[in-house]
Amino acid sequence: MDQLPIFVNLKDRNVILVGEGEMADAKRRLIERAGGICVDAGDTDARIAFVAIAEEDEACAAADALKARGLLVNVVDRPEICDFTTPAIVDRAPVLVAVGTGGASAGMAKAIRQRIETLLPETLGPLANAISAARTAIRDRWPAGPQRRRALDQGFAAGGLLDPFGNHTPDTVAHWLKVADEPKSDRIIEITLLSDNPDDLTLLTARLLGEADHVFHDANVPSAILNRARADAVRHASPPPMPAPEGLSLFLRLPFTQG
C-alpha cells in the first residue's frame, strides 16, 4: 500500500482552492459536495488545499508556497507533487467507496468506479442509516462486543439478511434483529490454501479472512495473503492452541514448502 486512504470531514471547514477554469470548477464541486467552503490562498484557517493551474511552473510555485505553510496540497494532474490524491467515488451516503490508483491513472479509477456503481443498490445508504439508528437495540441483543461483531458479520454475509448487495426495505434491520440466529461459538477452521498467490483465494476463504478474530498460519504463508485478513485480526505464526481462542480462528496452511 503506497498511500493511506482516509475520509476527511470537510463540513463547514475552509479549503483553499487556487486556480480558475474547468479544472478548478471540478474541484470546487467536489469540495462543496463534501460540505467544505472554498477560500482563496490568503485564508489562514484552512488545513488542506487544491491547486488547479494548467501552467506547470505556476502550479508548482503555488504548491510550494502552500506546503511551506504546513498545508496538505493536491495539485491537479501532477500526482508526483501531491501530498494526497482524490479518488473516484461511489456515493451511497453515508456509504462511500473510494477508488484510487495513487495518481497512476484517473481513467482506470473511473472504470473501476463505474463497475462498482452497477453492483451497489440505491438502498445501501438507507440500510447503513437504519443500522446506525439501531445501535442501542443491537447492543441490547448482543451485549458482548465480539458476539455483536460476529452477529453483524453473519447478517452482512452474501445472502444474509443485511447483505449490502441486496435490496432492502425500511423494515430490514428490525426484521433481522427479530429473527437473526445467535452467532456461532468459538471455533477454528483449518484451510489449506491453493497456492501462495492471493488471487487464488476462494470466495469462502476471502470471506473468512474478513471475519476472523485470529489468523494462525504456517511460517511460509506470504504477507500478501495475510494482508487480506481484517486489519485488527491477531496474526500468529504458529498452529492454534486448544481450546480455541474467543471468536473465529483460521489456521492457514500451504500445500508445499517454499524453497
Coordinates of C-alpha atoms in Angstrom, one line a residue:
M1 CA 0.0 0.0 0.0
D2 CA 1.7 3.2 -1.2
Q3 CA -0.9 5.6 0.3
L4 CA -3.1 5.6 3.3
P5 CA -6.8 6.1 2.3
I6 CA -8.7 8.3 4.7
F7 CA -12.0 10.1 4.8
V8 CA -11.7 13.7 5.8
N9 CA -14.6 15.6 7.3
L10 CA -14.8 18.9 5.4
K11 CA -18.2 20.0 6.6
D12 CA -18.2 23.8 7.3
R13 CA -14.4 23.8 7.0
N14 CA -12.3 26.1 4.8
V15 CA -10.5 24.6 1.9
I16 CA -8.1 26.6 -0.2
L17 CA -8.7 26.4 -4.0
V18 CA -6.2 28.1 -6.3
G19 CA -6.9 28.3 -10.0
E20 CA -9.7 29.0 -12.5
G21 CA -11.4 27.2 -15.3
E22 CA -12.8 23.7 -15.7
M23 CA -10.2 22.0 -13.5
A24 CA -10.9 24.4 -10.6
D25 CA -14.6 24.2 -11.2
A26 CA -14.5 20.4 -10.9
K27 CA -12.6 20.6 -7.6
R28 CA -15.0 23.3 -6.3
R29 CA -17.9 21.0 -6.9
L30 CA -16.1 18.1 -5.1
I31 CA -15.3 20.3 -2.1
E32 CA -18.7 21.8 -1.8
R33 CA -20.4 18.4 -2.3
A34 CA -18.5 17.3 0.8
G35 CA -19.7 20.3 2.7
G36 CA -16.4 22.3 2.5
I37 CA -16.1 26.0 2.0
C38 CA -13.8 27.1 -0.9
V39 CA -11.5 30.0 0.1
D40 CA -8.5 31.7 -1.6
A41 CA -4.8 31.2 -0.8
G42 CA -4.8 34.0 1.8
D43 CA -7.0 32.1 4.2
T44 CA -5.3 31.2 7.5
D45 CA -7.8 28.6 8.8
A46 CA -7.6 26.0 6.1
R47 CA -5.5 22.9 6.5
I48 CA -5.7 21.4 3.0
A49 CA -5.5 23.0 -0.4
F50 CA -6.2 22.2 -4.1
V51 CA -4.1 23.8 -6.9
A52 CA -5.8 23.7 -10.3
I53 CA -3.5 25.6 -12.6
A54 CA -2.6 24.3 -16.0
E55 CA 0.8 26.0 -16.4
E56 CA 3.4 23.8 -14.7
D57 CA 5.8 26.3 -13.2
E58 CA 3.0 28.4 -11.8
A59 CA 1.3 25.3 -10.3
C60 CA 4.5 24.1 -8.7
A61 CA 5.2 27.5 -7.2
A62 CA 1.7 27.8 -5.8
A63 CA 2.0 24.3 -4.3
D64 CA 5.4 25.0 -2.8
A65 CA 4.1 28.2 -1.1
L66 CA 1.1 26.3 0.4
K67 CA 3.3 23.4 1.6
A68 CA 5.7 25.8 3.3
R69 CA 2.7 27.0 5.4
G70 CA 2.1 23.4 6.5
L71 CA -0.9 22.6 4.3
L72 CA -1.5 19.3 2.6
V73 CA -1.8 20.0 -1.1
N74 CA -3.4 18.3 -4.1
V75 CA -2.1 19.5 -7.5
V76 CA -4.5 18.6 -10.3
D77 CA -2.9 16.2 -12.9
R78 CA 0.5 16.2 -11.1
P79 CA 0.5 13.3 -8.7
E80 CA 4.2 13.4 -8.2
I81 CA 4.0 16.6 -6.2
C82 CA 0.7 15.8 -4.4
D83 CA 0.5 15.3 -0.7
F84 CA -2.8 13.5 -1.3
T85 CA -4.8 12.4 -4.3
T86 CA -8.6 12.4 -4.8
P87 CA -10.2 9.1 -5.6
A88 CA -13.0 8.1 -7.9
I89 CA -16.1 8.0 -5.7
V90 CA -19.2 5.8 -5.5
D91 CA -21.6 7.7 -3.3
R92 CA -24.3 5.8 -1.4
A93 CA -24.3 8.2 1.5
P94 CA -23.4 7.6 4.2
V95 CA -21.6 4.7 2.5
L96 CA -18.7 5.9 0.3
V97 CA -16.5 3.7 -1.9
A98 CA -13.2 5.4 -2.9
V99 CA -11.1 4.0 -5.7
G100 CA -7.5 5.4 -6.0
T101 CA -4.5 4.5 -8.2
G102 CA -2.0 6.8 -6.5
G103 CA -2.3 9.1 -9.4
A104 CA -1.2 6.4 -11.9
S105 CA -4.4 6.5 -14.0
A106 CA -7.6 8.5 -13.3
G107 CA -9.1 6.6 -16.2
M108 CA -8.5 3.3 -14.5
A109 CA -10.0 4.5 -11.3
K110 CA -13.1 5.8 -13.2
A111 CA -13.5 2.4 -15.0
I112 CA -13.4 0.6 -11.6
R113 CA -15.9 3.0 -10.1
Q114 CA -18.3 2.5 -13.0
R115 CA -18.3 -1.2 -12.4
I116 CA -18.8 -0.9 -8.7
E117 CA -21.7 1.5 -9.3
T118 CA -23.6 -1.3 -11.1
L119 CA -23.1 -3.6 -8.1
L120 CA -24.3 -1.4 -5.2
P121 CA -28.0 -0.8 -4.8
E122 CA -29.5 2.6 -4.0
T123 CA -30.9 1.1 -0.8
L124 CA -27.4 0.7 0.6
G125 CA -27.3 4.2 2.2
P126 CA -30.7 3.8 3.9
L127 CA -29.6 0.4 5.2
A128 CA -26.5 1.9 6.7
N129 CA -28.6 4.7 8.4
A130 CA -31.0 2.1 9.7
I131 CA -28.2 0.1 11.3
S132 CA -26.8 3.3 12.9
A133 CA -30.2 4.1 14.3
A134 CA -30.5 0.6 15.7
R135 CA -27.2 0.6 17.6
T136 CA -28.8 0.6 21.0
A137 CA -31.1 -2.3 20.0
I138 CA -28.2 -4.2 18.6
R139 CA -26.2 -3.8 21.8
D140 CA -29.1 -4.9 23.8
R141 CA -29.5 -8.0 21.8
W142 CA -25.7 -8.8 21.8
P143 CA -24.1 -7.1 24.8
A144 CA -20.6 -8.5 24.2
G145 CA -18.5 -6.8 21.5
P146 CA -17.1 -10.0 19.8
Q147 CA -20.5 -11.6 19.9
R148 CA -22.1 -8.5 18.4
R149 CA -19.5 -8.2 15.6
R150 CA -20.0 -11.9 14.7
A151 CA -23.8 -11.4 14.5
L152 CA -23.3 -8.5 12.2
D153 CA -20.8 -10.5 10.1
Q154 CA -23.4 -13.2 9.7
G155 CA -26.0 -10.6 8.7
F156 CA -23.7 -8.9 6.2
A157 CA -22.6 -12.2 4.6
A158 CA -23.6 -13.0 1.0
G159 CA -27.3 -13.9 1.1
G160 CA -27.6 -12.7 4.7
L161 CA -30.5 -10.6 5.8
L162 CA -28.2 -7.5 5.8
D163 CA -26.3 -8.4 2.6
P164 CA -25.1 -4.9 1.4
F165 CA -25.6 -6.1 -2.2
G166 CA -29.2 -7.0 -1.7
N167 CA -32.2 -4.8 -2.0
H168 CA -33.7 -3.8 1.4
T169 CA -36.8 -2.1 2.8
P170 CA -37.2 0.3 5.8
D171 CA -38.1 -2.8 8.0
T172 CA -35.0 -4.9 7.1
V173 CA -33.0 -4.1 10.2
A174 CA -35.9 -4.6 12.6
H175 CA -36.7 -7.9 10.9
W176 CA -33.1 -9.0 11.2
L177 CA -33.0 -8.1 14.9
K178 CA -36.1 -10.2 15.5
V179 CA -35.1 -13.4 13.6
A180 CA -31.3 -13.4 13.4
D181 CA -29.6 -16.6 14.6
E182 CA -27.2 -16.4 17.5
P183 CA -23.6 -16.0 16.4
K184 CA -21.6 -19.2 16.0
S185 CA -19.5 -20.3 19.0
D186 CA -15.7 -20.1 19.3
R187 CA -14.2 -22.2 16.6
I188 CA -11.1 -23.0 14.5
I189 CA -11.2 -23.6 10.8
E190 CA -8.2 -25.1 9.1
I191 CA -7.7 -24.0 5.5
T192 CA -5.2 -25.5 3.0
L193 CA -4.5 -22.7 0.5
L194 CA -4.5 -23.4 -3.2
S195 CA -1.2 -21.6 -3.6
D196 CA 0.9 -18.6 -2.2
N197 CA -0.9 -16.3 -4.7
P198 CA -3.7 -14.2 -3.1
D199 CA -5.5 -14.2 -6.4
D200 CA -6.1 -17.9 -5.9
L201 CA -8.1 -17.4 -2.7
T202 CA -11.6 -18.9 -2.9
L203 CA -14.5 -16.7 -2.2
L204 CA -15.2 -18.6 1.1
T205 CA -11.6 -18.1 2.3
A206 CA -11.6 -14.4 1.4
R207 CA -14.8 -14.0 3.4
L208 CA -13.5 -15.9 6.4
L209 CA -10.3 -13.8 6.3
G210 CA -12.5 -10.7 6.6
E211 CA -14.3 -12.1 9.6
A212 CA -11.6 -13.9 11.6
D213 CA -10.5 -12.7 15.0
H214 CA -7.3 -14.7 15.0
V215 CA -5.2 -15.9 12.0
F216 CA -2.8 -18.7 12.7
H217 CA -0.6 -19.7 9.9
D218 CA 2.4 -21.7 8.7
A219 CA 5.6 -19.6 8.5
N220 CA 5.7 -19.8 4.7
V221 CA 2.3 -18.2 4.2
P222 CA 3.2 -14.9 2.5
S223 CA 2.1 -11.5 3.8
A224 CA 0.2 -10.8 0.6
I225 CA -2.3 -13.4 1.8
L226 CA -2.2 -12.4 5.5
N227 CA -3.0 -8.8 4.4
R228 CA -6.4 -9.9 3.2
A229 CA -7.4 -10.5 6.8
R230 CA -9.1 -7.9 8.9
A231 CA -6.7 -5.2 10.0
D232 CA -7.4 -5.8 13.7
A233 CA -7.2 -9.7 13.4
V234 CA -4.4 -11.1 15.6
R235 CA -1.7 -12.9 13.5
H236 CA 0.1 -15.9 14.9
A237 CA 2.9 -17.7 13.0
S238 CA 2.1 -21.0 14.8
P239 CA -0.6 -23.6 15.0
P240 CA -3.7 -22.7 17.0
P241 CA -3.9 -23.7 20.7
M242 CA -6.6 -25.8 22.2
P243 CA -9.2 -24.8 23.3
A244 CA -9.9 -22.3 20.6
P245 CA -9.4 -18.6 21.4
E246 CA -12.5 -16.4 21.6
G247 CA -14.3 -15.9 18.3
L248 CA -13.3 -17.2 14.8
S249 CA -9.8 -18.5 14.3
L250 CA -8.3 -19.6 11.0
F251 CA -5.3 -21.9 10.5
L252 CA -3.8 -21.2 7.1
R253 CA -1.6 -23.8 5.5
L254 CA 0.2 -24.1 2.2
P255 CA 0.3 -27.4 0.4
F256 CA 4.0 -27.1 -0.2
T257 CA 7.1 -25.7 1.4
Q258 CA 8.7 -22.6 -0.3
G259 CA 12.3 -23.1 -1.1

